[in-house]
Each structure stands twice: as structure tokens, then as C-alpha cells.
CSV table of C-alpha atoms in Angstrom, one decimal:
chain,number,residue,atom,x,y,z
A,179,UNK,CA,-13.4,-43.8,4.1
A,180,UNK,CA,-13.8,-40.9,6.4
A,181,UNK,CA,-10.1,-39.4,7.7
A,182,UNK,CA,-10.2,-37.0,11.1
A,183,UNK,CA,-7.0,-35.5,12.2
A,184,UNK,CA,-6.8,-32.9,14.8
A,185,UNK,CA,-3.8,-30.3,14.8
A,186,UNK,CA,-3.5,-27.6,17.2
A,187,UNK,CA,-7.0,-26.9,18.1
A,188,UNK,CA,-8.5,-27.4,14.7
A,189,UNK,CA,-9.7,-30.3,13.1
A,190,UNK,CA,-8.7,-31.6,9.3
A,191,UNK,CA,-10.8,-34.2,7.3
A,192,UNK,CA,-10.8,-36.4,4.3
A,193,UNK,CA,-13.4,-38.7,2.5
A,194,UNK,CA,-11.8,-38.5,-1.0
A,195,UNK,CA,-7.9,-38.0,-1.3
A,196,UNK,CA,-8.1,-34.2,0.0
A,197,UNK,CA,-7.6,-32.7,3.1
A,198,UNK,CA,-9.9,-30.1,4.2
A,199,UNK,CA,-8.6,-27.6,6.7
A,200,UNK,CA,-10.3,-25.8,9.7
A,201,UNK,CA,-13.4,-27.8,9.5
A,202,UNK,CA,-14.7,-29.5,13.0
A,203,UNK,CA,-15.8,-33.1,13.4
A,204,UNK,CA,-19.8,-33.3,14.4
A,205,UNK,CA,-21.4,-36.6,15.5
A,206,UNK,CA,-24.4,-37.3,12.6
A,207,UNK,CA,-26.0,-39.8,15.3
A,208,UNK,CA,-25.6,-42.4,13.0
A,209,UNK,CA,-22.8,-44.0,14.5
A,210,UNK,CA,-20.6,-42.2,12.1
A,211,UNK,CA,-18.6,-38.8,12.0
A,212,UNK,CA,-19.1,-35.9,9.5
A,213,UNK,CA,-17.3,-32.7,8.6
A,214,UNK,CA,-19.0,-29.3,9.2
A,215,UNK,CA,-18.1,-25.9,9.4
A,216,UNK,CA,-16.7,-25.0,12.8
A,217,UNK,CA,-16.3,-21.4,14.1
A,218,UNK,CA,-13.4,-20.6,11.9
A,219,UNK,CA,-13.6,-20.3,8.1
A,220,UNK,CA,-14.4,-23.6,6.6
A,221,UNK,CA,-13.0,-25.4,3.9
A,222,UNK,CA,-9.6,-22.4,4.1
A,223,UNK,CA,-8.0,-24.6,1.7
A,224,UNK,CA,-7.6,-27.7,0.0
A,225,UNK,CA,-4.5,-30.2,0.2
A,226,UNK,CA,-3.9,-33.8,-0.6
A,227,UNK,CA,-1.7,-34.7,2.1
A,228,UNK,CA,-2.4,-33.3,5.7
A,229,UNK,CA,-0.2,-30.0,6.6
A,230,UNK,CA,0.8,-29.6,10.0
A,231,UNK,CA,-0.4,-26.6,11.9
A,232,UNK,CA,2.3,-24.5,13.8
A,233,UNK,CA,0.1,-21.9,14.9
A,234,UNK,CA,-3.9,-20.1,14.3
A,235,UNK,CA,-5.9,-17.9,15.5
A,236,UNK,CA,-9.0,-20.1,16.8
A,237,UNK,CA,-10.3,-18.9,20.2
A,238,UNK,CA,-8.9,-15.1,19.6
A,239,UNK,CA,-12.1,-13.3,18.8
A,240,UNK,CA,-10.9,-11.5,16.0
A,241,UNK,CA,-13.8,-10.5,13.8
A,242,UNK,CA,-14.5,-12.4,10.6
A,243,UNK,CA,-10.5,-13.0,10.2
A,244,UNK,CA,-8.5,-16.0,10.6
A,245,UNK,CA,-4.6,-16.7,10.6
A,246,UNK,CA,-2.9,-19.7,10.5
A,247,UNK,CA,0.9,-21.0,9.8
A,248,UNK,CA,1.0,-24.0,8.5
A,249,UNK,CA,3.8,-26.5,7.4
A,250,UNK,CA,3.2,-28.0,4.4
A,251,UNK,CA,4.5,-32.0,3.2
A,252,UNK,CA,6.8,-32.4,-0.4
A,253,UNK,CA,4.9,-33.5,-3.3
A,254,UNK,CA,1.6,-31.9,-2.1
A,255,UNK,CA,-1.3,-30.5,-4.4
A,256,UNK,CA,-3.5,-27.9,-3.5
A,257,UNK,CA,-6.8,-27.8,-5.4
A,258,UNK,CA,-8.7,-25.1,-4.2
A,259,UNK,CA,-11.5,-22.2,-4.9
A,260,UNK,CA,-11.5,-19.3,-2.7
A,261,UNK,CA,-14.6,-18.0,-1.4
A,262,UNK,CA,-13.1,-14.9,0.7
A,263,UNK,CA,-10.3,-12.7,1.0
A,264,UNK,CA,-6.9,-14.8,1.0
A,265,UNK,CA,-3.1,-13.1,1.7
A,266,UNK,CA,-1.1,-15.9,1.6
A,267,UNK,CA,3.0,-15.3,2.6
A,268,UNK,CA,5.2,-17.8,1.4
A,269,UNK,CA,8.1,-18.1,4.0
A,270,UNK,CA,10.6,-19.5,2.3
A,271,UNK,CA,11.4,-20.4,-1.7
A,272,UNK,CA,10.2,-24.1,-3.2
A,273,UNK,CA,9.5,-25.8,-6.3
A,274,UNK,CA,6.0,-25.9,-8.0
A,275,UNK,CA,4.1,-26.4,-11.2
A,276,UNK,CA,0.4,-25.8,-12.3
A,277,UNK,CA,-2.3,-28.6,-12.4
A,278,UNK,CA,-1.5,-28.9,-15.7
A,279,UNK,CA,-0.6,-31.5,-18.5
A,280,UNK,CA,3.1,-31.4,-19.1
A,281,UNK,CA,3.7,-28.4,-17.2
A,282,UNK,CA,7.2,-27.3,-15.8
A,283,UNK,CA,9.2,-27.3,-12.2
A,284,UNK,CA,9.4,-23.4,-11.2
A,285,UNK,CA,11.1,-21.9,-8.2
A,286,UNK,CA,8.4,-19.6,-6.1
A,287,UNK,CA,10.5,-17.4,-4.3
A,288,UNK,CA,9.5,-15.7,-0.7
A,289,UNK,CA,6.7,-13.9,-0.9
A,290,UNK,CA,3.2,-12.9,-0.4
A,291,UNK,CA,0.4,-13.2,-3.1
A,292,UNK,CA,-3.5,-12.3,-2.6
A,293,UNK,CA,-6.3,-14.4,-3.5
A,294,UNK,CA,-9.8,-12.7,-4.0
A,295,UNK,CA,-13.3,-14.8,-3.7
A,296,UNK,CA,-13.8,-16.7,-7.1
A,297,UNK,CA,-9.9,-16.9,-7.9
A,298,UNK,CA,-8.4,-20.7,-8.2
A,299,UNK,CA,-5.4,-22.0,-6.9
A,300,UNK,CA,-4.4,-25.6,-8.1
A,301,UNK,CA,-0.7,-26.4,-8.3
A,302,UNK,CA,1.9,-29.7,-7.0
A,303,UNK,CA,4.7,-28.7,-4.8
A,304,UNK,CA,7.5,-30.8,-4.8
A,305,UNK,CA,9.2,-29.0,-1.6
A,306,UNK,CA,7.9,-28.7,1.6
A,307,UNK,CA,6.4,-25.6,2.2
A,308,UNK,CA,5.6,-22.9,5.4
A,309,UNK,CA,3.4,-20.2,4.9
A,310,UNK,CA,1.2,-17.8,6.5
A,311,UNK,CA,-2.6,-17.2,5.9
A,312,UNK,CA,-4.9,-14.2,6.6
A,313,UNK,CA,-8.1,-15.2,5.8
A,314,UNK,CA,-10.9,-12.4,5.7
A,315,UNK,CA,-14.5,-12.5,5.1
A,316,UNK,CA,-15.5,-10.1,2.3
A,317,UNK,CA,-17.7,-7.7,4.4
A,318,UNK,CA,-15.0,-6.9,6.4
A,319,UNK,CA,-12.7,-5.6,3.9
A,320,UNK,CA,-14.9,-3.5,2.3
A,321,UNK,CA,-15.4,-2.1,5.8
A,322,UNK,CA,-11.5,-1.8,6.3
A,323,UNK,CA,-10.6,-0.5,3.2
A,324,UNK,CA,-13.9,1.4,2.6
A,325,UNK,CA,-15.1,0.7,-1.0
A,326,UNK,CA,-16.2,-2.8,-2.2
A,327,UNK,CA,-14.0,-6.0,-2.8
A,328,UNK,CA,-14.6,-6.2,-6.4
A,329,UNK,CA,-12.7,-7.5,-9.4
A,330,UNK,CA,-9.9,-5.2,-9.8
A,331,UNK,CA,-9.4,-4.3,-6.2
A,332,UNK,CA,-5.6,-6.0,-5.3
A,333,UNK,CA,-5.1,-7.2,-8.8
A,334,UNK,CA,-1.1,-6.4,-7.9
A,335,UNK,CA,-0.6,-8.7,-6.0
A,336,UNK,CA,-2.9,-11.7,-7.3
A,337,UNK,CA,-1.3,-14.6,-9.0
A,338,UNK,CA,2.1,-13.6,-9.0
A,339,UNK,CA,4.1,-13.6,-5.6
A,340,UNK,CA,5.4,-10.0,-4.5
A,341,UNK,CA,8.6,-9.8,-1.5
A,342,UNK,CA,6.9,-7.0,0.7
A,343,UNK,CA,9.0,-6.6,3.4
A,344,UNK,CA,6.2,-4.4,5.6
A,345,UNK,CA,3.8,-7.5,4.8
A,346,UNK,CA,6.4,-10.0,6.4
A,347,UNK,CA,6.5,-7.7,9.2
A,348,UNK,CA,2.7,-6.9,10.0
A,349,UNK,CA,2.1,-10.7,9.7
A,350,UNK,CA,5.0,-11.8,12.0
A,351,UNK,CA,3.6,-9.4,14.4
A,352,UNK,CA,0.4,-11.1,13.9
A,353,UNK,CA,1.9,-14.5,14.4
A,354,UNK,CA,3.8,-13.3,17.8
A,355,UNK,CA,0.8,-11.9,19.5
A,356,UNK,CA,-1.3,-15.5,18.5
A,357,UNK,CA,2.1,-17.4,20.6
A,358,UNK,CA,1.9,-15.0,23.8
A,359,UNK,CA,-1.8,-15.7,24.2
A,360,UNK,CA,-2.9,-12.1,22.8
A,361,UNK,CA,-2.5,-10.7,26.3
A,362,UNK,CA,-4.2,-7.8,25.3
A,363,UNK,CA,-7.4,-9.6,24.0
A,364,UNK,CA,-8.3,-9.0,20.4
A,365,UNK,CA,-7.0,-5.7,20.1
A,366,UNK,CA,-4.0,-6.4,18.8
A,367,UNK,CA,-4.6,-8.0,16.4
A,368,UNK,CA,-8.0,-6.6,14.9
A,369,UNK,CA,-5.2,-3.5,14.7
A,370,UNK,CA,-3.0,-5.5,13.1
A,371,UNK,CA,-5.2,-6.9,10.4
A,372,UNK,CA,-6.8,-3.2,10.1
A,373,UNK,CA,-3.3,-2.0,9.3
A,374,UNK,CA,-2.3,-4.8,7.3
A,375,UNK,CA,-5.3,-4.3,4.7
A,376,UNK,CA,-5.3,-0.6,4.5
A,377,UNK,CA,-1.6,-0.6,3.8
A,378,UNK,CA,-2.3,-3.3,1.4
A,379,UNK,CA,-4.5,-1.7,-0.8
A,380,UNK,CA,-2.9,2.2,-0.9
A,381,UNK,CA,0.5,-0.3,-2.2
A,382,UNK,CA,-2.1,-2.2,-5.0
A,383,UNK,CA,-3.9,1.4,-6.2
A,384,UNK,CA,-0.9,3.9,-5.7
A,385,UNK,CA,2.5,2.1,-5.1
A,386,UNK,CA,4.7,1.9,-2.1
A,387,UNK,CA,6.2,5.0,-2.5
A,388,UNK,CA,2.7,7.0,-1.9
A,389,UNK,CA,2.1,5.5,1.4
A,390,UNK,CA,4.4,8.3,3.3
A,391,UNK,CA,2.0,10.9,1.4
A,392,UNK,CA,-0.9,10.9,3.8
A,393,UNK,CA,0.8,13.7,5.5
A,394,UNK,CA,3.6,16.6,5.1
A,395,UNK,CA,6.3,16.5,2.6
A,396,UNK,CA,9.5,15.7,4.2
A,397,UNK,CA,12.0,18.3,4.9
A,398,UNK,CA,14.5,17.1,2.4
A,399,UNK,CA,11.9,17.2,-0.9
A,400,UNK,CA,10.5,20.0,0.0
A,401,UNK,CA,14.3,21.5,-0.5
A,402,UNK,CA,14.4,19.5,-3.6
A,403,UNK,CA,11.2,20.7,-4.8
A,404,UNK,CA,11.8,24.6,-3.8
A,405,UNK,CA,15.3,24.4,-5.8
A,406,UNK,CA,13.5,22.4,-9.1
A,407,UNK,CA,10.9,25.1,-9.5
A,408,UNK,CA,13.2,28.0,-8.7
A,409,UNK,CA,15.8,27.0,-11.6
A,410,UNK,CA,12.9,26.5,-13.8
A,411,UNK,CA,10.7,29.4,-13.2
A,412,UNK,CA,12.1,30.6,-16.4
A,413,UNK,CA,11.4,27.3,-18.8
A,414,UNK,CA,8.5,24.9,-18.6
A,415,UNK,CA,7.2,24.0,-15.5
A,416,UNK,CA,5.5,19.9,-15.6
A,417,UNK,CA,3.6,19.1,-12.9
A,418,UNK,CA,4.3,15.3,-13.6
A,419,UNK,CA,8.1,16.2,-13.4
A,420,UNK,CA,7.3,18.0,-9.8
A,421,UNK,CA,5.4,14.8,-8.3
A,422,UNK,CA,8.1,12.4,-9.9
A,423,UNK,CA,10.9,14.5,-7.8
A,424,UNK,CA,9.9,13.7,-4.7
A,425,UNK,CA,8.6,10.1,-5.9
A,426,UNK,CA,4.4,11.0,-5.5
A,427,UNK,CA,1.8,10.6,-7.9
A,428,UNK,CA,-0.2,13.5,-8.9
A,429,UNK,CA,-2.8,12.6,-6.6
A,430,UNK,CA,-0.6,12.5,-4.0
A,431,UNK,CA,1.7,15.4,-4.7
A,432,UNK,CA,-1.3,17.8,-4.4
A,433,UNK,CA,-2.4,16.5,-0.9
A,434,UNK,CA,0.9,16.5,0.6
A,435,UNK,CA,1.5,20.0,-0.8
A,436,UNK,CA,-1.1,21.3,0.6
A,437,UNK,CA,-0.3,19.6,3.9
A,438,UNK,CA,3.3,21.2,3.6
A,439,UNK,CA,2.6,24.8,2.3
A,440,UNK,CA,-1.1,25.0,2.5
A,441,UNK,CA,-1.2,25.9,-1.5
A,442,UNK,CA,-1.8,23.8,-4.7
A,443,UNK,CA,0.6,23.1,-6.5
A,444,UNK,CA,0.0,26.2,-9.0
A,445,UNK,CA,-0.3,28.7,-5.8
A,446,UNK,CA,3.2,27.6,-5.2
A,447,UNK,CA,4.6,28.2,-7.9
A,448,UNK,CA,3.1,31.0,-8.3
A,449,UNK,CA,4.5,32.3,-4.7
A,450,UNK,CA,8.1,31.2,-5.9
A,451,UNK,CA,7.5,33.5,-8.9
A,452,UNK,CA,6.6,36.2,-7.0
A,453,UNK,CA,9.6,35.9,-4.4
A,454,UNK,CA,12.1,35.9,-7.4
A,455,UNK,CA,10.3,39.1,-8.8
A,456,UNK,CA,10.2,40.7,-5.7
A,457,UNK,CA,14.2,40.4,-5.3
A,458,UNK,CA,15.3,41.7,-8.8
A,459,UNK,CA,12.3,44.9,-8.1
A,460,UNK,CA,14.3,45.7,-5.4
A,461,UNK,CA,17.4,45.3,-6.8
A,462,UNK,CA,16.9,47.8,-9.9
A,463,UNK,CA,18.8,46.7,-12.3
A,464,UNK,CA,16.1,45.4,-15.0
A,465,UNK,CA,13.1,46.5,-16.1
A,466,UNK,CA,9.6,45.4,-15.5
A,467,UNK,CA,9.7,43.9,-18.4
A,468,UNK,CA,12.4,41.8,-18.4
A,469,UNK,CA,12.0,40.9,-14.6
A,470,UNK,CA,8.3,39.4,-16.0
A,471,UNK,CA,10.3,37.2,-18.7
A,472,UNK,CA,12.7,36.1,-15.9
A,473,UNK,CA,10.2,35.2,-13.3
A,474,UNK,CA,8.5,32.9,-15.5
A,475,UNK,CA,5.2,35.2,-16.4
A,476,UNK,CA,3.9,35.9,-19.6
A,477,UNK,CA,4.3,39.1,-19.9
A,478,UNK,CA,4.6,42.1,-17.6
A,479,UNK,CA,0.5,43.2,-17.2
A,480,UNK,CA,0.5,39.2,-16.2
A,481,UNK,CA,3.3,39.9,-14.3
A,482,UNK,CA,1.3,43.0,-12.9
A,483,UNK,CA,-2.1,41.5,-12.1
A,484,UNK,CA,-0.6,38.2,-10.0
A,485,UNK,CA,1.4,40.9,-8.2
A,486,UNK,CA,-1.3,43.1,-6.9
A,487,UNK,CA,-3.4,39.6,-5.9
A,488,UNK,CA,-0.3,38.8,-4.0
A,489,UNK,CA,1.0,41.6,-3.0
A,490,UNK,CA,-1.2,44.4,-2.4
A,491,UNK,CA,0.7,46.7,-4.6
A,492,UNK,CA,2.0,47.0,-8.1
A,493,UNK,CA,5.8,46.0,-9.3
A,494,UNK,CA,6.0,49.8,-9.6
A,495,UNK,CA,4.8,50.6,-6.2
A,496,UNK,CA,6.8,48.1,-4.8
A,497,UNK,CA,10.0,49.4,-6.6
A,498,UNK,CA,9.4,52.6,-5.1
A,499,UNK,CA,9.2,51.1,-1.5
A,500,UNK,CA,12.0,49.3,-1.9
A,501,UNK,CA,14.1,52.3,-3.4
A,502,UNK,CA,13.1,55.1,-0.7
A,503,UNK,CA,13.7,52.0,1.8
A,504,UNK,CA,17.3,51.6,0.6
A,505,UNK,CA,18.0,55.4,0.4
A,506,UNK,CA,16.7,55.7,4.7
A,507,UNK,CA,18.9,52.7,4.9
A,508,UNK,CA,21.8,54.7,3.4
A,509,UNK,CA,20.9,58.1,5.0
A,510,UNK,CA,21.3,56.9,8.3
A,511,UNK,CA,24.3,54.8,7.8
A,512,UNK,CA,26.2,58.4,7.0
């Protein structure tokens, strides 16, 4: 026997213990009714007993993307294989077990998890549940987060479930401009999903922490870094142990050093070598020499050559300047 239900704008069906969701009921002109793919993603998911829908996305235009909140009965099983882009958001904890023989009562705490195309979900929940659903066809990922949606591409965040508080926001956004009516159209949230992805995957490749390196360093690590370097000039320098400080990966470090300073990470630390030279020249107390060793070069023609490049003169030159500079300086004080 044939089940319809219809929730919110969206019709559910069942003709063998499952509920299908966001499918739409078509006459077969045979005096009976069939379930076929309506304009929103068939077949989303699979469920036993019939959620509720508190809110989706049908009649919003958005592009090959659909959202849905849904509210899900106790002792439910899902049974399901993806065929696109999933981002599910658990909204509050509950109990569940795989579709397993024998297998065990977990608590799934709040959280979001991402199913890929292929990927399986099959598990019982003993709890109600209420979660949120992005659903995106594959061709538009790839064209968000520009490279293709193959197996290794959010592996993060798949199977397990992940508390990402900028997740819970972007979707709750989502979910408010769906209750208003999306008075500004589609906009919104084709934004919104746009954001949501490309945020997504930088977090899966690179870790939160890189997402702030897309532009400058902030004020604060670029002291940090500035002071590092300039007590080690003298020992060994790691480039690792430069990124770490300021919580980048190497990747990263480089680009938003060069969006802070406008040098790689060697010119800078090259420049800070040079400034520390350039203060004990002109202080006279040590020789060449030593002033090399102190700086962090390897010797003093090494010492001698970056100078010049930088500089336009050599350490000797410049200790000249400086000295006749000093002696002016004291001449006219008299």
C-alpha cells in the first residue's frame, strides 16, 4: 500500500515501510498515485517513520541547493545512500546506534557532519531528533569551491560529527531568511550557501585557524613575530616554528607575509638581520666580524654581500657614514 503525506509544501511517500522525503505525488492515470521526483532533490533521505517538516527551501530559486529542518520521531531508522552533497547539523544531542547486529546505544552530540555522493547512512535513533539539511548538487560545489568533489575533498568532517560554531551560524541565517520569505529574492541565500561551502572546505584542507590568513597578519603577531626572529637572529631560525607562532600553516604564513610586509618569509628575515647590523655599525663598539656572528650571518663577506644588495653600501662604508654623522652631530652641539 501506497502512503502520501504532505508537510509544508513538500510531499512524503511510502509503499514499503520507508518514508521517502521531498518527492511529489503524480497521477499515473490509472486510478492510482505514484511518487516522482518533484523540483527539489528527490529521494533527500530515507526514514521509516514520517519526520515533520518545520521549514525548506521549495519555491526559493536557489540554484541546485536545497535546505530543510526537519523534526524527526523516537525509534526512527534512516537507511539511506547519498547521491549529492549532504551537510547535515544535528541541533541538539540523542541516542543512536548503527544498522548493525548487536550494536550499542551512543550519545551523538550537537553537531554537523558531511555526507559526499556514494557515502551510506543507516542507523536507529531512539530520541527524537531536529536537524538541518543543505543539500547540494555536485556541479555546483565544484563550481563554489573550484576543484572537483572527489573522494578526499571534506573527509574531516564525514562520519564523525564536528561542533562548528560558524556552521551553526551560516545555517541559522539560512534558516531565518527561508521564515521571512527571502525578501531579498535568492540572493541571500545563494550567498549564504556560497559562504557556507567555501568556508567549509578551507576548515577540511587547512584548519580553522587558516581561514583569517587570506589577508594581512594582524597587528598583534606581527609584534610577536618581529620579537621571535629578532631574539633568534643569533640561533636557528625554523620556518615551521615562525608559522606555528602566529597559528598559520606554511602555506599560509608565506601569503599573509607577503600581504603584511610585502617579502617572503626569508627577505624578512633577512631585513631584521640587516636592521640589527646596521645599529651595532653605528654604534662602534665591535667589529665586522663579530657584528656578522651576532646578526645571524655566516660570516662577515656573507655579512658583506647581503649588505651592499640591501643597502647600497658596504658595513665599512656605512660605518664611516654613521661615524662622520655622529661627529657633525657633536660639532654642532658645542
Amino acid at each position: 500500500m501506497l502512503y502520501i503525506s504532505y508537510k509544508n509544501g513538500m510531499y512524503c511517500g511510502r509503499s514499503s515501510g520507508a518514508w521517502r522525503v521531498g518527492l511529489r505525488a503524480v497521477n499515473d492515470h490509472s486510478g492510482g498515485i505514484m511518487i516522482a521526483p518533484g523540483q527539489g532533490p528527490e529521494s533527500l533521505y530515507t526514514q521509516k517513520n514520517a519526520p515533520t517538516f518545520l521549514l525548506t527551501s521549495k519555491g526559493s530559486g536557489w540554484r541546485e541547493s536545497f535546505f530543510a529542518e526537519v523534526q524527526g520521531t523516537p525509534h526512527n531508522v534512516t537507511d539511506h545512500g547519498h547521491t549529492r552533497f549532504c551537510l547535515q547539523l544535528y541541533r541538539q544531542p540523542g541516542q543512536h546506534r548503527p544498522l548493525k547486529k548487536n550494536a550499542a546505544w551512543t550519545t551523538r552530540e550537537a553537531g554537523c557532519r558531511v555526507n559526499l555522493p556514494g557515502d551510506e547512512q543507516r542507523c536507529e535513533t531512539r530520541t527524537g531528533t531536529r536537524n538541518q539539511f543543505l543539500f547540494v548538487e555536485t556541479q555546483r560545489v565544484e563550481t563554489i569551491i573550484d576543484q572537483p568533489l572527489r573522494s578526499g575533498c571534506f573527509d574531516r568532517f564525514r562520519g564523525t560529527i564536528t561542533l562548528l560554531p560558524m556552521i551553526n551560524s551560516l545555517m541559522a541565517a539560512l534558516a531565518h531568511d527561508l521564515a521571512q520569505g527571502s525578501p531579498a529574492g535568492d540572493v541571500t541565500g545563494e550567498s549564504l550557501i556560497a559562504t557556507l561551502l567555501t568556508w567549509l572546505d578551507a576548515v577540511a584542507t587547512h584548519g580553522q585557524s587558516d581561514i583569517r590568513a587570506s589577508g594581512p597578519l594582524a597587528p598583534r603577531d606581527l609584534t610577536r613575530l618581529i620579537a621571535y626572529v629578532d631574539e633568534t637572529l643569533d640561533g636557528s631560525l625554523s620556518l615551521d616554528d615562525m608559522a606555528r607562532l602566529v597559528g598559520l600553516s606554511l602555506r599560509h604564513f608565506r601569503r599573509a607575509l607577503n600581504a603584511t610586509t610585502g617579502q617572503s618569509p626569508h627577505q624578512f628575515v633577512l631585513s631584521r638581520r640587516i636592521e640589527r647590523a646596521c645599529g651595532m655599525i653605528a654604534s662602534n663598539r665591535l667589529c665586522l666580524a663579530e657584528i656578522a656572528v651576532a646578526a645571524g650571518f655566516a660570516d662577515q663577506s656573507h655579512m658583506t654581500r647581503v649588505f651592499r644588495q640591501t643597502m647600497g653600501v658596504t658595513p665599512s662604508a656605512y660605518r664611516i657614514q654613521q661615524v662622520g654623522q655622529t661627529r657633525m652631530m657633536e660639532v654642532g652641539a658645542l
